[in-house]
Coordinates of C-alpha atoms in Angstrom, one line a residue:
X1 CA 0.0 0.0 0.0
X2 CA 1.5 3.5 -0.9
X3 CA 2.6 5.3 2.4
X4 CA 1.0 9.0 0.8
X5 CA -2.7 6.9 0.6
X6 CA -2.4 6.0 4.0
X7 CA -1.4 9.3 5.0
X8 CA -4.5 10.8 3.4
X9 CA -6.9 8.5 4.8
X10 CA -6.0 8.6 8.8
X11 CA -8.1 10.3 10.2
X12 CA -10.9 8.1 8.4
X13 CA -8.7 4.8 9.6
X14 CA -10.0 5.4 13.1
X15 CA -13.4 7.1 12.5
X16 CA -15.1 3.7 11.2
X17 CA -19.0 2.3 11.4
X18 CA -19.1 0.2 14.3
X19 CA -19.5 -3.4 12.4
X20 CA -19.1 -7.0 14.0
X21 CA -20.0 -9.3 11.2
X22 CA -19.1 -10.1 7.5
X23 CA -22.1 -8.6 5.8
X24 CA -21.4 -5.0 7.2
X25 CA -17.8 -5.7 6.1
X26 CA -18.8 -6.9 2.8
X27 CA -20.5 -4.1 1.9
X28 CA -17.7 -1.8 3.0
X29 CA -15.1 -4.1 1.6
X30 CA -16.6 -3.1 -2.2
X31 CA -16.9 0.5 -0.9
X32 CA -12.8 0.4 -0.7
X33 CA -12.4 -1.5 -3.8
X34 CA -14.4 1.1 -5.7
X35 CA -13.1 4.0 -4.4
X36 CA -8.9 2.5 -4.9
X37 CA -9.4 -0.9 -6.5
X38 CA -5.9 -2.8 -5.0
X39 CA -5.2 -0.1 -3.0
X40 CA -8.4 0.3 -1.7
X41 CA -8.3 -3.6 -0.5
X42 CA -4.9 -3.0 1.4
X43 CA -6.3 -0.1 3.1
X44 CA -9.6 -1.7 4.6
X45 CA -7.3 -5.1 5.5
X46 CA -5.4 -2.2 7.5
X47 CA -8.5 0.1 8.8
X48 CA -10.5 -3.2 10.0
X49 CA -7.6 -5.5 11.1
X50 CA -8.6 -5.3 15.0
X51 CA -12.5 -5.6 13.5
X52 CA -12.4 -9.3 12.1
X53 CA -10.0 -10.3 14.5
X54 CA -12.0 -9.5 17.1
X55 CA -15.1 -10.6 16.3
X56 CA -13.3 -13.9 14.7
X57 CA -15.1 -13.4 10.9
X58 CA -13.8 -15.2 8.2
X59 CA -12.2 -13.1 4.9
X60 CA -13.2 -15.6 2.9
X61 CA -17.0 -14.8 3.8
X62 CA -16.6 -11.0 3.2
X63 CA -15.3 -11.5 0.0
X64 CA -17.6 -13.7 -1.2
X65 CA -20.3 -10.9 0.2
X66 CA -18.6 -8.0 -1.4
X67 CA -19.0 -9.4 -4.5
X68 CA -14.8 -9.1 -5.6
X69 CA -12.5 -11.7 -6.9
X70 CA -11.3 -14.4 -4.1
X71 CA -8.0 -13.9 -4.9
X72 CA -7.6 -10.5 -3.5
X73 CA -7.9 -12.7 0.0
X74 CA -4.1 -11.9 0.0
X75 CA -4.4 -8.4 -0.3
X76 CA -6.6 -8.0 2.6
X77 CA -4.0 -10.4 4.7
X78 CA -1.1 -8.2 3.6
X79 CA -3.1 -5.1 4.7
X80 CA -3.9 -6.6 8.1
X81 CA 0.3 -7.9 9.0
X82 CA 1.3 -4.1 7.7
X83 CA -1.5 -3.1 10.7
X84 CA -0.1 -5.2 13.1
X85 CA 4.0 -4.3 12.2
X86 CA 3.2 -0.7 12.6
X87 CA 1.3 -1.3 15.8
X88 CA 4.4 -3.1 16.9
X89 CA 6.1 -0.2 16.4
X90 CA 4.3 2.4 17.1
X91 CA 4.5 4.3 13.6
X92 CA 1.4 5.4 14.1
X93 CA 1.5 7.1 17.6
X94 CA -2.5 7.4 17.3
X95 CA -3.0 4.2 16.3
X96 CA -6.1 3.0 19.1
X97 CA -4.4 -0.4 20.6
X98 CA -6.2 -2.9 22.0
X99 CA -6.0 -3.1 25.9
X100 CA -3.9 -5.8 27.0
X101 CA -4.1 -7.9 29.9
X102 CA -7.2 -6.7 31.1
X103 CA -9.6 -9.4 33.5
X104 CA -11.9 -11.1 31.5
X105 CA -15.0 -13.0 33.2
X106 CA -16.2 -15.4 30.8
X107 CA -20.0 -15.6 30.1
X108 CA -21.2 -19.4 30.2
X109 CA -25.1 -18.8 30.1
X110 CA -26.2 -16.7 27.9
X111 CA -29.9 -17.9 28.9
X112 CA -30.4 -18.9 25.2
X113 CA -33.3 -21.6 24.7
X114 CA -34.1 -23.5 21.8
X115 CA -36.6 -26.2 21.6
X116 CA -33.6 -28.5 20.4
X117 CA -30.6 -30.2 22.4
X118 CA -27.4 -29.2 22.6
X119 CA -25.4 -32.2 22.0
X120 CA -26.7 -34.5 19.8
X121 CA -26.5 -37.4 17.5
X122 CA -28.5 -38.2 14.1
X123 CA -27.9 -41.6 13.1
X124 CA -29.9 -44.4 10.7
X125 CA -29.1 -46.4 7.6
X126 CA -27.1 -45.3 4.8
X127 CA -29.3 -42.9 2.6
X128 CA -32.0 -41.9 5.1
X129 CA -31.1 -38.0 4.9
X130 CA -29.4 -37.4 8.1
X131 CA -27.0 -34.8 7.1
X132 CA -30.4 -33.5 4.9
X133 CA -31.9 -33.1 8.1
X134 CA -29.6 -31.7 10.2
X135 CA -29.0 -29.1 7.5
X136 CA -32.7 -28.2 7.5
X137 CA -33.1 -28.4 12.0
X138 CA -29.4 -25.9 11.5
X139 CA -31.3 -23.2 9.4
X140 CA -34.2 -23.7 12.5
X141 CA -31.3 -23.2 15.0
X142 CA -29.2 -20.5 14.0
X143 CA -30.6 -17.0 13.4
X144 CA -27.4 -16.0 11.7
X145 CA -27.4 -18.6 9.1
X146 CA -23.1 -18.2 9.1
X147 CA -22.7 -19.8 12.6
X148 CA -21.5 -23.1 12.1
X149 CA -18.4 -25.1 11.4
X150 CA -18.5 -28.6 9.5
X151 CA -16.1 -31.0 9.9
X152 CA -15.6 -34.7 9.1
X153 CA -14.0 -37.4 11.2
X154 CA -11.6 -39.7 9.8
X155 CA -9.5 -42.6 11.2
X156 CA -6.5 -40.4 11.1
X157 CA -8.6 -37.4 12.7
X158 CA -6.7 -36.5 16.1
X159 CA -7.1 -34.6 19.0
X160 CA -5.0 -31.7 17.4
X161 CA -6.7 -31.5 14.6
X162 CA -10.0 -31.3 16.5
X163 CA -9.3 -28.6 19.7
X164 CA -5.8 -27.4 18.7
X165 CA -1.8 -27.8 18.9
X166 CA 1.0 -26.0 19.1
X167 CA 2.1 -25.9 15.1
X168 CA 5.0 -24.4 12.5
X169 CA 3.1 -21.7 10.6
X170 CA 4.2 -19.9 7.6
X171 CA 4.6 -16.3 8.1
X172 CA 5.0 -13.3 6.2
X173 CA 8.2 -11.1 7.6
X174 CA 7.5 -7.1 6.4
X175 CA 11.5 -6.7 7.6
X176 CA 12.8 -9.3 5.6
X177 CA 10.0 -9.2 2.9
X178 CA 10.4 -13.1 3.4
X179 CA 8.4 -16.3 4.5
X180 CA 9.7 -17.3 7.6
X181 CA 8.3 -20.4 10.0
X182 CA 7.1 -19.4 14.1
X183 CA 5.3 -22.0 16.2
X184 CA 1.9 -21.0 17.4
X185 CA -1.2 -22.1 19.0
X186 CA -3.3 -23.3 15.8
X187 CA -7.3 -23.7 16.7
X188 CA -9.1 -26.6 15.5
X189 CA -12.7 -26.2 14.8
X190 CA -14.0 -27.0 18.4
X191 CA -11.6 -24.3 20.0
X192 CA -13.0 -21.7 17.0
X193 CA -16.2 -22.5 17.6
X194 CA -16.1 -22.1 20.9
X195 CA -14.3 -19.0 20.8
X196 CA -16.8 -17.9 18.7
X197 CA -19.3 -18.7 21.1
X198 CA -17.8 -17.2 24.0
X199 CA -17.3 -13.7 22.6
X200 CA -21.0 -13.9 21.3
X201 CA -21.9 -14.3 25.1
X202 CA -20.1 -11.6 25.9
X203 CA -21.9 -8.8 23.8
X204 CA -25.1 -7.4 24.2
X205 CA -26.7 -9.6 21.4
X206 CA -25.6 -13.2 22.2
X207 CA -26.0 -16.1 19.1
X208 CA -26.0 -19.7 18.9
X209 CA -23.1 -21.3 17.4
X210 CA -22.9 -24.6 16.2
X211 CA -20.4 -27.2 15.6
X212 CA -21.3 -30.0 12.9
X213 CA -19.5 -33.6 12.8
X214 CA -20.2 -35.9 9.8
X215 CA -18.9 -39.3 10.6
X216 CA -18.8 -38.8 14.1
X217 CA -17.8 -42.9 14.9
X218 CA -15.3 -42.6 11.7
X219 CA -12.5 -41.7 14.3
X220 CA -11.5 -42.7 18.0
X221 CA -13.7 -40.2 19.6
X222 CA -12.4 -40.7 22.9
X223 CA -8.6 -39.7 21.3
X224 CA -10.5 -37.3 19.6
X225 CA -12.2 -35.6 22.1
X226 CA -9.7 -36.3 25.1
X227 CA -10.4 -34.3 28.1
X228 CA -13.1 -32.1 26.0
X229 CA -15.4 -35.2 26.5
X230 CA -15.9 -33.8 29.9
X231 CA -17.2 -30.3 29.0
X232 CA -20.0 -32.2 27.0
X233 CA -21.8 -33.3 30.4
X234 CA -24.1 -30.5 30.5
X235 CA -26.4 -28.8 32.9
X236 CA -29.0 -26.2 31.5
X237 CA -26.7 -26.9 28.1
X238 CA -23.6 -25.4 30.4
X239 CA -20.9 -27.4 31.0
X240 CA -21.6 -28.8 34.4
X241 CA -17.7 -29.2 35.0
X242 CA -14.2 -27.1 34.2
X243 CA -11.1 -28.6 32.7
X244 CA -7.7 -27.0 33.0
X245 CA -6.3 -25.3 29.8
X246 CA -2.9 -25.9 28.2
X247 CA -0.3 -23.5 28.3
X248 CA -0.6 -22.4 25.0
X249 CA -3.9 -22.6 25.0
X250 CA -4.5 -19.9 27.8
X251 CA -2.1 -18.1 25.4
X252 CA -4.0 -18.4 22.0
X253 CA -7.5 -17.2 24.9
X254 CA -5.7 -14.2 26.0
X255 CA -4.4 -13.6 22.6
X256 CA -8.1 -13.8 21.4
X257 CA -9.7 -11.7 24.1
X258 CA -7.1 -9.2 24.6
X259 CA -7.1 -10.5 28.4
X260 CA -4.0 -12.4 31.3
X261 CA -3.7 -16.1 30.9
X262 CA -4.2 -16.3 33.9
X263 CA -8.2 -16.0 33.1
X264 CA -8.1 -18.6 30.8
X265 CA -7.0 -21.2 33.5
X266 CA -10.4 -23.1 33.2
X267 CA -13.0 -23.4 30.3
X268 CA -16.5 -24.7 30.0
X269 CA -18.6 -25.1 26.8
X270 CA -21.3 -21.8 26.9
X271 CA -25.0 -22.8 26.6
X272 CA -25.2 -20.7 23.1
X273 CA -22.4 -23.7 22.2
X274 CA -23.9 -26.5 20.2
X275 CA -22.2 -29.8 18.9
X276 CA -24.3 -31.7 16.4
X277 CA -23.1 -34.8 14.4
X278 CA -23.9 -38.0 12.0
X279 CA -23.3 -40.9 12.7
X280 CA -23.8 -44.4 10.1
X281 CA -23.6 -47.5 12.1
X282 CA -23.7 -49.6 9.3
X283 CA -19.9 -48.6 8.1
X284 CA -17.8 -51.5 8.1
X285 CA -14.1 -50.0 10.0
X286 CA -15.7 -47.6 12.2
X287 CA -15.0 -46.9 15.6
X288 CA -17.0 -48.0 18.4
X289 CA -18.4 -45.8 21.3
X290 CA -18.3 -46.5 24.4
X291 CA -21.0 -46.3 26.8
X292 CA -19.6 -42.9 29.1
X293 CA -19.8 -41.2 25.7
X294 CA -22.9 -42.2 24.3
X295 CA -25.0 -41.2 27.5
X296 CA -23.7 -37.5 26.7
X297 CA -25.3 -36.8 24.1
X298 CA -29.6 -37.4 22.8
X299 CA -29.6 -39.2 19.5
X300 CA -31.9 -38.8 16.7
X301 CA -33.0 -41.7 14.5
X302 CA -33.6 -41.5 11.3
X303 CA -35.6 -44.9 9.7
X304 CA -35.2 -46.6 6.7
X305 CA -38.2 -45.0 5.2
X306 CA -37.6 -41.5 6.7
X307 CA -38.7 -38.6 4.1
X308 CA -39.0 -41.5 1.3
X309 CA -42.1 -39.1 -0.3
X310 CA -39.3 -36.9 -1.2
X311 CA -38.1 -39.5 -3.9
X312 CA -42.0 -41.5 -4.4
X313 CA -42.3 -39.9 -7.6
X314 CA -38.4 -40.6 -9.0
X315 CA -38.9 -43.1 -11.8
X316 CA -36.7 -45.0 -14.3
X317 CA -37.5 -47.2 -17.3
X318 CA -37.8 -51.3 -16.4
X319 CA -38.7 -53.3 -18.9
X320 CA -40.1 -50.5 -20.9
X321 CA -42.1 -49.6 -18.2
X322 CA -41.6 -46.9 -15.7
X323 CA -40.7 -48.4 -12.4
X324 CA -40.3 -46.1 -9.2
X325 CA -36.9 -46.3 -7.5
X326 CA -38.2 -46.1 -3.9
X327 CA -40.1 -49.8 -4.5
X328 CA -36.8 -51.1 -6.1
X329 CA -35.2 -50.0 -2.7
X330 CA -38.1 -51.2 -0.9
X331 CA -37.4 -54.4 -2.7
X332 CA -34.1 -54.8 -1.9
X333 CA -35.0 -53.9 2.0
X334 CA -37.6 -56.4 1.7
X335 CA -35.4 -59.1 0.5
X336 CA -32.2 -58.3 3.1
X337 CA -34.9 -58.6 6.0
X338 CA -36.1 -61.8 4.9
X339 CA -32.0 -62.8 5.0
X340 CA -32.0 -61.8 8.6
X341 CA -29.7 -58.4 8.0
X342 CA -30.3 -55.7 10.3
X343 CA -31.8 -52.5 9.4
X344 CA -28.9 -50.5 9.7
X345 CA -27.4 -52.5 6.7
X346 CA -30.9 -51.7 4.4
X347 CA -30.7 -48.8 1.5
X348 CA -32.6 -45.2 2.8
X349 CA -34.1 -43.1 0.4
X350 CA -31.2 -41.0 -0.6
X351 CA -28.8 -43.7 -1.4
X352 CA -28.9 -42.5 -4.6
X353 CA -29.1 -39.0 -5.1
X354 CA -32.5 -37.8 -6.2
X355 CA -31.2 -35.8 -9.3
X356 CA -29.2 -39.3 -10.5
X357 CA -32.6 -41.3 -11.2
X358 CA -32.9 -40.5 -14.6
X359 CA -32.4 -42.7 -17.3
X360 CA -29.6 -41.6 -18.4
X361 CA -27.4 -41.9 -14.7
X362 CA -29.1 -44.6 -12.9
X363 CA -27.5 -47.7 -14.9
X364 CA -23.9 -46.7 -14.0
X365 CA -24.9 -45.3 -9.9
X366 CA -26.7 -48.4 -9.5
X367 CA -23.8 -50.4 -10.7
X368 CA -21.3 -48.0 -8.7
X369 CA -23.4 -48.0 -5.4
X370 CA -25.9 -50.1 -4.8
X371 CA -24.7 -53.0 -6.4
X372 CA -21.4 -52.6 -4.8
X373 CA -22.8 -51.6 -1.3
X374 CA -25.0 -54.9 -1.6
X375 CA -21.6 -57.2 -3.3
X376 CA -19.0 -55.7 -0.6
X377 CA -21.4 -55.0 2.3
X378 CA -24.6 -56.0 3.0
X379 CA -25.0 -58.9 1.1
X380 CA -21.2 -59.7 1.3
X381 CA -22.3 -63.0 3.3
X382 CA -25.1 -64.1 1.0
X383 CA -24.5 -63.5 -2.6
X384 CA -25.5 -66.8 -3.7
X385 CA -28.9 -65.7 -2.3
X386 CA -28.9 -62.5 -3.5
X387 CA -27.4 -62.8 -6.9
X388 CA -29.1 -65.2 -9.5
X389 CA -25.5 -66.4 -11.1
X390 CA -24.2 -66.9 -7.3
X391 CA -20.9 -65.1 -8.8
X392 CA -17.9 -63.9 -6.0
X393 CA -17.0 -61.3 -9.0
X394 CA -18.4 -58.3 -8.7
X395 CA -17.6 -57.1 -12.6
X396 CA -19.4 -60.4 -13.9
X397 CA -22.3 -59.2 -12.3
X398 CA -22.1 -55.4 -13.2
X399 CA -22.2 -56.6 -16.7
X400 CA -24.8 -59.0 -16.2
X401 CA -26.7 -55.6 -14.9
X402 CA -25.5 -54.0 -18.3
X403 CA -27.4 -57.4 -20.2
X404 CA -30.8 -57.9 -17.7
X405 CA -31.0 -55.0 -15.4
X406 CA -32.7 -56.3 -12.4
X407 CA -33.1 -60.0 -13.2
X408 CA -29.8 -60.9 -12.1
X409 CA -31.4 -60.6 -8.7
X410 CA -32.9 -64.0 -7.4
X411 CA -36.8 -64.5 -8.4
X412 CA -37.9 -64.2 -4.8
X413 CA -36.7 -59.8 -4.8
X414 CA -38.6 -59.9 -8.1
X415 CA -41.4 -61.4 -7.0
X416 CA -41.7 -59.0 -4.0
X417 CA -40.9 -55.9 -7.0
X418 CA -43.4 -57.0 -9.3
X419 CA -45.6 -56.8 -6.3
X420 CA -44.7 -53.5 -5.8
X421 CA -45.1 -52.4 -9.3
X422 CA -48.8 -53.9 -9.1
X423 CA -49.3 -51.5 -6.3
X424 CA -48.6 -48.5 -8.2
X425 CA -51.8 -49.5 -10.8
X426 CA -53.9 -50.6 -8.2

């Protein structure tokens, strides 16, 4: 940024619109743009620096608001480190700092109520709509639709990855004009959240914020969630017990809040803190939970048929004849049951998505999922049941699909189909 543009614009740098979230600074973003294009981007990185740190909002989202390219992000960046460095330094001698080292008292209960729980658990078959639902209960939630965080749990998914660690980061030095590596407290998306959640609760407007995990059993939750599993026993949706904090996580809190560590001893989980997640039982690898955990959380279940009129009137051609894909599914179930496989093994209604039964996709997804879901899962014990030419190779049966579509399947699922079928005239 030229130093004669900043020199001109002072005394507007600390004469700004009192904004705490990315619409506001969306909108002024494109203001800044307009009025000095490249410039103009550097300047409001510098003007708002303390702003979205503050208030914790993503640059990402207030691009994507103000309507410019994404890959100014690194202009804003550059104009927020120059902010900082002169801070440091005090180039600026009227530059408003931030107090530092002031007490901090926490609010846990913001007296927030919603008609749903704090911690919970959707779980079903594969294809009953569970992240679908939890999307649409989120939007119920959350009056500002931006405050959540998704994440998905893997087998490789760790502790540090999930609340935070002590990490090399790349940095850009304004000295050297080079990249140089410092180790810092790097959040995960529960310490963000939660961050999030705590500085809500500590304006005069307090939000809920919420926490999404797809996959939750995907990963070793109790590795995972370590000593956070004890903030999720909850009383009035507060965490009914403290644990200590880290070293460098009281840092990264009084870093964040502008207070002493020494306030950031203990944390809870706020009640205006919700932690919803997915769960599929019927994964073959996955983790199991035990019994401590569980009884932590309420969980939601989703049944096989759950929301199946969304898909009733998805059709595809059989036979030359149109044939709904929900009674091929409920076929299928049918059939499994009478095997003596557990519902958490059958096919939900959005196994396949609704905009791939057409004609033209559902050959090759039905070869690609459901076939192969039944071959290497469900049916993996009981293909010479399932499968008319009792084959152990899954390609000789795709392209016996490709030759007779559904009659590979033994005559007992068709039977049961072609009941099915004789439903939808009746």
């Amino acid at each position: 940024m030229k130093l004669e543009l900043l020199e001109n614009y002072q005394d507007k740098l600390f004469k700004r619109v009192d904004v705490n979230n990315a619409n506001q600074l969306g909108k002024i973003l494109k203001e800044y743009f307009n009025q000095n294009k490249k410039d103009g981007i550097h300047l409001f990185g510098f003007d708002y620096c303390y702003v979205i740190k503050k208030n914790n909002i993503s640059i990402k989202d207030i691009i994507d608001i103000s309507g410019i390219d994404e890959s100014y992000e690194i202009e804003i960046n550059n104009g927020i480190n120059l902010r900082k460095l002169i801070d440091e330094r005090n180039y600026l001698v009227d530059s408003p700092k931030p107090e530092k080292n002031r007490h901090i008292e926490l609010n846990f209960n913001t007296g927030l109520h919603t008609k749903y729980e704090a911690n919970r658990i959707f779980f079903g078959a594969p294809g009953t709509g569970k992240s679908h639902t939890l999307n649409e209960e989120k939007n119920d939630l959350l009056t500002n639709k931006n405050n959540y965080e998704r994440v998905t749990f893997h087998p490789d998914y760790s502790y540090a990855n999930f609340v935070g660690a002590y990490k090399p980061v790349s940095v850009y030095n304004f000295t050297t004009q080079k990249k140089e590596i410092e180790y810092k407290y790097v959040p995960g998306p529960f310490m963000r959240t939660l961050v999030k959640a705590l500085k809500s609760g500590l304006s005069s407007h307090p939000e809920i914020h919420l926490l999404i995990i797809e996959e939750i059993n995907r990963a070793n939750v109790a590795a995972v969630f370590g000593d956070v599993f004890q903030l999720l026993d909850r009383k009035n949706n507060v965490s009914e017990y403290f644990i200590q904090t880290s070293e460098d996580m009281r840092k990264y809190l009084a870093d964040e809040f502008n207070g002493n560590p020494n306030d950031f001893e203990t944390i809870k989980v706020p009640d205006n803190m919700y932690i919803w997640a997915t769960m599929n039982s019927a994964d073959q690898g996955v983790y199991p939970m035990d019994t401590a955990f569980k009884r932590r959380w309420n969980f939601t279940y989703l049944g096989i048929n759950n929301n199946e009129n969304i898909i009733n009137d998805k059709e595809i051609t059989f036979n030359g004849k149109p044939c709904k894909w929900n009674n091929v599914r409920k076929s299928i179930n049918n059939y499994l049951s009478l095997m003596n496989i557990n519902e958490d093994k059958l096919i939900g209604p959005f196994f396949i998505k609704p905009e791939d039964i057409t004609d033209d996709r559902f050959d090759e997804v039905f070869k690609n999922k459901v076939l192969m879901y039944l071959f290497e899962d469900a049916g993996k014990q009981r293909r010479n049941r399932l499968f008319k030419n009792k084959s152990n190779i899954y390609s000789l049966i795709c392209k016996e699909y490709d030759e007779k579509k559904f009659d590979i399947f033994e005559d007992e699922l068709l039977r049961i189909l072609n009941d099915y079928k004789n439903s939808e005239v009746d």
